[in-house]
Amino acid sequence: MKIIAANWKMNGSVRFAEEFVSKINEVQTNHKVIVFPPAELLGQFQGFRYCLGAQNSAIASSGAITGESSPRILYDVGCRYVLVGHSERRTLFREDDKVVFAKWQEARNAGLIPIVCIGERRRRWDTLQKQLSRLRGQDLSQTIFAYEPVWCIGTGVTPPPEEIDDVLYFIKGLVGKQSPLLYGGSVTAENAKSILSVNNIDGVLVGGASLDIAGFSQIMQASV
Ligand code: 13P
């Protein structure tokens, strides 16, 4: 069983979410499926048979932080997972490793399972080491990591499977064996099976291709 996660980013609509829920509810899979819609659409997922997550959560669960999403309330509305430190948040909102650590901690306190995203710009593995430095030595038993090389996000480019395997092995050496490791970056219905066959992989985090319901259904059914 692998983890098949869908990050819609800032895409979708009420109509699309309704169609997605009704069609994906019909799809059988042995994998664990987690969908991360925009927070505004979480309410459309009543009756969804798979898991739900949030794309972001705040560094605190309550208080005067206008416009942020409380991890406690996200749990309350049905989320069980949250993305932390996605490269778009690191870049566009300047979230540094300190903020990522605070969000990771608060998400766990609220009962959410954080999926911590890490990724380098130019095949520089020391970046990954730096991004993980605050988390090393912590209790990572309820934490998932997603390796998303920035040069593969939305570009149609993926590293060769052997390279994904080498990086995941490197990450495992840093965080230990207890945390599932996902790969993300231009995963499609066409390449999912070969990526999911990588030795050290526990699943994929799918961006753009998760908005194609038929294609996402195929990824959910990839036999590995
Ligand atoms: P794409 O699959 O669109 O490249 O996005 C990957 C991603 O950022 C998932 O979090």
mmCIF file of C-alpha atoms and ligand atoms in Angstrom, residues 7 9 86 148 152-154 185-187 205-208, ligand 1:
data_model
loop_
_atom_site.group_PDB
_atom_site.id
_atom_site.type_symbol
_atom_site.label_atom_id
_atom_site.label_comp_id
_atom_site.label_asym_id
_atom_site.label_seq_id
_atom_site.Cartn_x
_atom_site.Cartn_y
_atom_site.Cartn_z
ATOM 1 C CA ASN A 7 -2.364 18.869 -3.851
ATOM 2 C CA LYS A 9 -2.927 24.200 -4.862
ATOM 3 C CA HIS A 86 5.715 23.449 0.541
ATOM 4 C CA GLU A 148 9.769 17.740 -4.078
ATOM 5 C CA CYS A 152 10.475 19.313 -11.096
ATOM 6 C CA ILE A 153 7.401 21.138 -9.782
ATOM 7 C CA GLY A 154 5.095 22.053 -12.644
ATOM 8 C CA GLY A 185 7.025 16.979 -8.922
ATOM 9 C CA SER A 186 5.363 16.354 -12.313
ATOM 10 C CA VAL A 187 3.854 13.006 -11.313
ATOM 11 C CA LEU A 205 2.299 13.936 -3.947
ATOM 12 C CA VAL A 206 0.524 14.887 -7.157
ATOM 13 C CA GLY A 207 -0.075 18.521 -8.147
ATOM 14 C CA GLY A 208 -1.483 19.447 -11.568
HETATM 15 P P1 13P B 1 3.103 19.215 -9.956
HETATM 16 O O1 13P B 1 2.669 17.777 -9.852
HETATM 17 O O2 13P B 1 2.083 20.080 -10.633
HETATM 18 O O3 13P B 1 4.477 19.317 -10.549
HETATM 19 O O4 13P B 1 3.200 19.801 -8.464
HETATM 20 C C1 13P B 1 3.889 19.085 -7.500
HETATM 21 C C2 13P B 1 3.616 19.677 -6.173
HETATM 22 O O5 13P B 1 4.069 20.772 -5.863
HETATM 23 C C3 13P B 1 2.761 18.919 -5.239
HETATM 24 O O6 13P B 1 2.803 19.450 -3.960
#
